[in-house]
Tab-separated table of C-alpha atoms and ligand atoms in Angstrom:
chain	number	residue	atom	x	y	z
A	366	UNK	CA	-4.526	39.479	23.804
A	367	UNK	CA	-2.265	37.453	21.711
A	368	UNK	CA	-3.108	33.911	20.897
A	369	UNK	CA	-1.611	31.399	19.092
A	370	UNK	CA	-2.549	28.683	17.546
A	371	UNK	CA	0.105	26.532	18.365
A	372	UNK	CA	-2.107	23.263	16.924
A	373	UNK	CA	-2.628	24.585	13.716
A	374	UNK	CA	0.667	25.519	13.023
A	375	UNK	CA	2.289	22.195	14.226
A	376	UNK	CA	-0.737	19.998	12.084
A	377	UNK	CA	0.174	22.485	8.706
A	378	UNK	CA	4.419	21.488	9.049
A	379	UNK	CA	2.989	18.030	9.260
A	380	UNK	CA	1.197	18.491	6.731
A	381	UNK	CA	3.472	19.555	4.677
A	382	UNK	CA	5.813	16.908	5.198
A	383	UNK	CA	3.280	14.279	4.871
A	384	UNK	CA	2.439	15.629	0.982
A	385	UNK	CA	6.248	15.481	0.743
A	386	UNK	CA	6.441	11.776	1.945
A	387	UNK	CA	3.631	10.640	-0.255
A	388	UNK	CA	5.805	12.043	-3.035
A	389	UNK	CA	9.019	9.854	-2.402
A	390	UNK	CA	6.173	6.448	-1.431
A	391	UNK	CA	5.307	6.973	-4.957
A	392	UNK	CA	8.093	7.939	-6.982
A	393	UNK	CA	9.658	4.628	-5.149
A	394	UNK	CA	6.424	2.802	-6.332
A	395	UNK	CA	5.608	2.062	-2.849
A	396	UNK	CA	2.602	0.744	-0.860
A	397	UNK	CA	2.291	2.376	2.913
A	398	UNK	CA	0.569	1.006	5.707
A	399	UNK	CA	0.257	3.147	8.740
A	400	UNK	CA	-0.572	0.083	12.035
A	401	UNK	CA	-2.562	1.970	14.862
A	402	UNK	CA	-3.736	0.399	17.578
A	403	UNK	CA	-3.594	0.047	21.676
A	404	UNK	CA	-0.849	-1.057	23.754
A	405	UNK	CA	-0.869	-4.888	23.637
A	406	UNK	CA	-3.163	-5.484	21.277
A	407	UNK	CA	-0.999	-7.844	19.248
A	408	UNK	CA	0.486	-5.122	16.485
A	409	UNK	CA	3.771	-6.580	16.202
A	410	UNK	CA	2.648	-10.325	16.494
A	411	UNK	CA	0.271	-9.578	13.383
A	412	UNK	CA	3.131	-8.085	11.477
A	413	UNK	CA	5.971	-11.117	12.272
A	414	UNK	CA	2.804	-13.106	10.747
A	415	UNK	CA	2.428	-11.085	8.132
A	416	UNK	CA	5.654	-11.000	7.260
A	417	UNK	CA	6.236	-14.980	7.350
A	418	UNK	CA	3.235	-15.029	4.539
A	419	UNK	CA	4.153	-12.022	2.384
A	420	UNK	CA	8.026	-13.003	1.867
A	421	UNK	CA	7.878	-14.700	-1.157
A	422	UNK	CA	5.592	-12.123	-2.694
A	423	UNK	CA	6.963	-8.755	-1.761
A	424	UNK	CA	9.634	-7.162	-0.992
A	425	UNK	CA	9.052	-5.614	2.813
A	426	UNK	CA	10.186	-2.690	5.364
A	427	UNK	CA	9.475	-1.948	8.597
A	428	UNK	CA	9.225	1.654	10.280
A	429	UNK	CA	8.923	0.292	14.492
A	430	UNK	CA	7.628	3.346	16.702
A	431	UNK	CA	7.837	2.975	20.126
A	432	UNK	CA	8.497	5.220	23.285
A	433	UNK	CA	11.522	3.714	24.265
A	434	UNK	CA	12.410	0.192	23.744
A	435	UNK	CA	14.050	-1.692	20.522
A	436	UNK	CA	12.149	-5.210	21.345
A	437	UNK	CA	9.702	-5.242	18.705
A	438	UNK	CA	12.264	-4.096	16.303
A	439	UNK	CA	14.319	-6.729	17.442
A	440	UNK	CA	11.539	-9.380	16.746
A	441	UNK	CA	10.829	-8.014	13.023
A	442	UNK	CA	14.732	-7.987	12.333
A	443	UNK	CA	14.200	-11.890	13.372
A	444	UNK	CA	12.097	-12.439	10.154
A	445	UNK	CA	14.814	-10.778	7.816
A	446	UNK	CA	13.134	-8.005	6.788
A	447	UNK	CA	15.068	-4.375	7.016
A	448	UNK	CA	13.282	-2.297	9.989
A	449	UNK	CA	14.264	1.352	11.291
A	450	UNK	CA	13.374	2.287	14.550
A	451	UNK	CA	12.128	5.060	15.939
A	452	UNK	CA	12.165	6.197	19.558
A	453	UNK	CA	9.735	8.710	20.030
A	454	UNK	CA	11.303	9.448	23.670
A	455	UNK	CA	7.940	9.332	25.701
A	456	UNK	CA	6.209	11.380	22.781
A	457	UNK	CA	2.739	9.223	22.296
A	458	UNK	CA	2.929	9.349	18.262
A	459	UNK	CA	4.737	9.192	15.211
A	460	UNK	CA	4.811	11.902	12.578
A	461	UNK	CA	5.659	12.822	8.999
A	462	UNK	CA	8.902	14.030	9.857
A	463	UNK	CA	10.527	11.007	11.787
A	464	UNK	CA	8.694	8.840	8.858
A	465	UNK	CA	10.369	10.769	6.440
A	466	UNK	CA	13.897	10.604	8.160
A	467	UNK	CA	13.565	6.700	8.827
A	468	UNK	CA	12.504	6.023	5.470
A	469	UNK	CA	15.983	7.149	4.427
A	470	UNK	CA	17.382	4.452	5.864
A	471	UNK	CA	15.113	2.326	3.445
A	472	UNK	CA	15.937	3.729	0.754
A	473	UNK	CA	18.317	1.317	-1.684
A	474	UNK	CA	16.326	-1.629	-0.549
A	475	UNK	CA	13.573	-1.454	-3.499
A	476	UNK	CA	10.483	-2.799	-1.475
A	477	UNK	CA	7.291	-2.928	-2.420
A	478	UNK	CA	5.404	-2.439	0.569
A	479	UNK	CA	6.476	-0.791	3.758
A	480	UNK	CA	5.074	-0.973	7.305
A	481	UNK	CA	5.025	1.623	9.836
A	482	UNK	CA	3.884	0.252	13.498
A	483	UNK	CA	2.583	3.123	14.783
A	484	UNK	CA	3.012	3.903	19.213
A	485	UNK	CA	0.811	1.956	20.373
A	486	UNK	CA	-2.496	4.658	21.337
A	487	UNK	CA	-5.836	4.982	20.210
A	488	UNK	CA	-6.259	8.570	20.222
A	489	UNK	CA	-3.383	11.131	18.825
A	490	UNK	CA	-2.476	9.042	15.893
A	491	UNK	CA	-4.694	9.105	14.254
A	492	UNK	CA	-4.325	12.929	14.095
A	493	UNK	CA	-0.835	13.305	12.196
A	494	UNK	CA	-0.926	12.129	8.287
A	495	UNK	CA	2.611	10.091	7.589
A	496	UNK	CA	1.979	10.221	3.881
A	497	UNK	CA	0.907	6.641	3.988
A	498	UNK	CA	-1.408	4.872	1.773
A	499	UNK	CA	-3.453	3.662	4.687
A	500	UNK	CA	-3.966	3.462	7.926
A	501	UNK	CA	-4.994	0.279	9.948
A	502	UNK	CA	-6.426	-0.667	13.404
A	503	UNK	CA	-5.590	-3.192	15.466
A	504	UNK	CA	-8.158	-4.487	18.165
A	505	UNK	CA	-8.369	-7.608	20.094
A	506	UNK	CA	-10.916	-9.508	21.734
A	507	UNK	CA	-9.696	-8.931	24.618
A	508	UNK	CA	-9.893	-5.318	24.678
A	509	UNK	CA	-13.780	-5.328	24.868
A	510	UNK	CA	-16.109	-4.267	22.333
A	511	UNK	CA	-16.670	-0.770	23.116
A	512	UNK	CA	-13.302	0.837	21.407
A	513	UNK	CA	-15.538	2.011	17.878
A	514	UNK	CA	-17.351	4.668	19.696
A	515	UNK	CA	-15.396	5.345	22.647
A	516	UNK	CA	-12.476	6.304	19.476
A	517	UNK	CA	-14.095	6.907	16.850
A	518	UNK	CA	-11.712	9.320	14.812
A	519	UNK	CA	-9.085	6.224	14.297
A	520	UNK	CA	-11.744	4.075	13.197
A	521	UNK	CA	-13.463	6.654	10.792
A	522	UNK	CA	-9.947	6.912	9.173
A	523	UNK	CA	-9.152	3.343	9.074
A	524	UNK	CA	-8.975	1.482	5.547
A	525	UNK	CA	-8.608	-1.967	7.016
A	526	UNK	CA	-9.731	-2.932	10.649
A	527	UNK	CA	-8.229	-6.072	11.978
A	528	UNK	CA	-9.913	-7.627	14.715
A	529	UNK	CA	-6.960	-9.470	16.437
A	530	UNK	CA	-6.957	-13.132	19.029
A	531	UNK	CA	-10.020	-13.962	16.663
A	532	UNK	CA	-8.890	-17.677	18.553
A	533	UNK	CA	-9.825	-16.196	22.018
A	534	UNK	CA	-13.018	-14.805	21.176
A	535	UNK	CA	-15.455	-17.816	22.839
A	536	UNK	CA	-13.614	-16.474	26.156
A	537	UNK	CA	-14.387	-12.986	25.917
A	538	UNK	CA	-17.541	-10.618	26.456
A	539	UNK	CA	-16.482	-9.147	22.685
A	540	UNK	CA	-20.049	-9.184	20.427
A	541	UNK	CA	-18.480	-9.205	16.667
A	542	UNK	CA	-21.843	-8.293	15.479
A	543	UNK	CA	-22.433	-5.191	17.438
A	544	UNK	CA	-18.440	-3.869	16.679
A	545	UNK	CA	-19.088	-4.585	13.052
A	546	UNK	CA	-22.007	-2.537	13.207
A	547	UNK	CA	-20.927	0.325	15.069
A	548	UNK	CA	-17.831	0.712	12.220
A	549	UNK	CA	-19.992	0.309	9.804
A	550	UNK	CA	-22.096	3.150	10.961
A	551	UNK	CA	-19.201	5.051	11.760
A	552	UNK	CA	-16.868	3.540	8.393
A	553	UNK	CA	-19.306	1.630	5.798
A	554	UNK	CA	-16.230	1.259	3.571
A	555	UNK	CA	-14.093	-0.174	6.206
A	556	UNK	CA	-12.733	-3.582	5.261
A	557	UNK	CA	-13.059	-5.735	8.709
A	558	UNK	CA	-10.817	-8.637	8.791
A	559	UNK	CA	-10.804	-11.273	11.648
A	560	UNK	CA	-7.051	-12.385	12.586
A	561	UNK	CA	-5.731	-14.229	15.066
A	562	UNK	CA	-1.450	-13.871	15.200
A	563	UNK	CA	-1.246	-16.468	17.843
A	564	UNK	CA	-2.613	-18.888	15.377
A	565	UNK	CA	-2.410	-17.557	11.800
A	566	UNK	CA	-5.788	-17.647	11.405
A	567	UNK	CA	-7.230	-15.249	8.328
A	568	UNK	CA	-3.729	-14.192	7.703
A	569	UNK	CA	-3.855	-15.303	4.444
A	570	UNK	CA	-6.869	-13.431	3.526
A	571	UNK	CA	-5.460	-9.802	5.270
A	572	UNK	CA	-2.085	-11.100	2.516
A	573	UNK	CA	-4.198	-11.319	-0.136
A	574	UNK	CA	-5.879	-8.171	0.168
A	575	UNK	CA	-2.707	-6.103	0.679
A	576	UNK	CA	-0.914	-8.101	-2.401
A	577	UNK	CA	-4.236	-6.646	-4.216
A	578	UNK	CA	-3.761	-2.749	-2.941
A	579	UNK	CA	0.310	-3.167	-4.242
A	580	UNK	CA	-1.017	-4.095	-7.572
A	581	UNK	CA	-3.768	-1.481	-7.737
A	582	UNK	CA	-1.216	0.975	-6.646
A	583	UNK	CA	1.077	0.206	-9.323
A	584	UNK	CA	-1.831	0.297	-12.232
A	585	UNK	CA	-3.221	3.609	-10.636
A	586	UNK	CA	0.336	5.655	-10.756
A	587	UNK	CA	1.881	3.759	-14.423
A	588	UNK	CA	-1.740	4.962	-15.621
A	589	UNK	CA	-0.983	8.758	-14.902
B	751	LIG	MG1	4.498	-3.513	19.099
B	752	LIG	ZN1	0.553	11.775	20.721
């Protein structure tokens, strides 16, 4: 019997391309932020926000991935900020190769950071490297508690966890204390931040800490 291992060999060209994408990131001296999260969980809210506050500090580009539509491009290309879209065509993730092909489009623009908003799924994902610096999950209030354990691969690899319509949180069953502590015992190192895009609160503080990973960035790679 023949088998193949079609998985492995799809993850290794991935792979590969990822390694190759992490190359360009930081020959360009740039940060990458890989946005995970479920469908309506407030991604692309968060990032307009984001963007509003970061302006005057850095220099930003958006990667958008989603199945079909151009709307949330649309709304980022409202905030002036040049995005790339990518239509995955029903496909349920991005990978290193459309990255790497959008981020040509980038290219000229000298930007500091870069955003990719990931399709909008808790599970694949979180399987296929980009060559980013990070990855991040969005989760909202509303989405229940549970999402930690019930995913836990996305949250292990998560850097920075933002916990999203922080302002709605009196109206939900959500228990911040339990989710904190199931990522912590799945993620001690995880940074949690609590967000709300509706209102702008702890905004700031998600900024600050991103500002902070540019500049540590830069030091790590002028040190080498
Ligand atoms: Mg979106
Ligand atoms: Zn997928």
């Amino acid at each position: 019997m023949v088998k193949i291992q079609l998985g492995t060999s799809i993850m290794g060209a991935n792979e590969l391309l990822a390694r190759k994408n992490r190359a360009v990131f930081s020959e360009h001296d740039l940060l990458v932020a890989n946005l995970m999260s479920s469908p309506g969980s407030g991604k692309t809210t968060i990032l307009e926000r984001t963007i509003e506050s970061l302006k005057e500090r850095l220099s930003i580009g958006v990667i958008e991935g989603d199945l079909y539509t151009d709307q949330d491009a649309r709304r980022i290309e409202g905030k002036g900020v040049p995005v790339v879209q990518i239509n995955t065509e029903g496909a349920c993730h991005l990978d290193a190769g459309m990255v790497g092909r959008a981020y040509q489009q980038l290219v000229g623009h000298e930007l500091d950071i870069v955003f990719i908003e990931n399709v909008g799924n808790l599970v694949c994902p979180a399987e296929f490297d980009l060559g980013e610096d990070f990855k991040t999950v969005v989760i909202s209030t509303t989405e229940g508690n549970d999402k930690p354990l019930k995913y836990p691969l996305i949250f292990c690899q998560a850097t920075a966890i933002l916990v999203n319509k922080i302002d709605l949180l009196p109206f939900t069953d959500f228990c911040l204390d339990k989710f904190k502590d199931d990522v912590a015992s799945l993620n001690p190192a995880a940074r949690v931040f609590q967000v709300s895009g509706r209102t702008g609160e702890g905004i700031e503080k998600w900024c600050d800490w991103l500002v902070g990973e540019v500049q540590r960035k830069r030091k790590e790679s002028h040190r080498k």
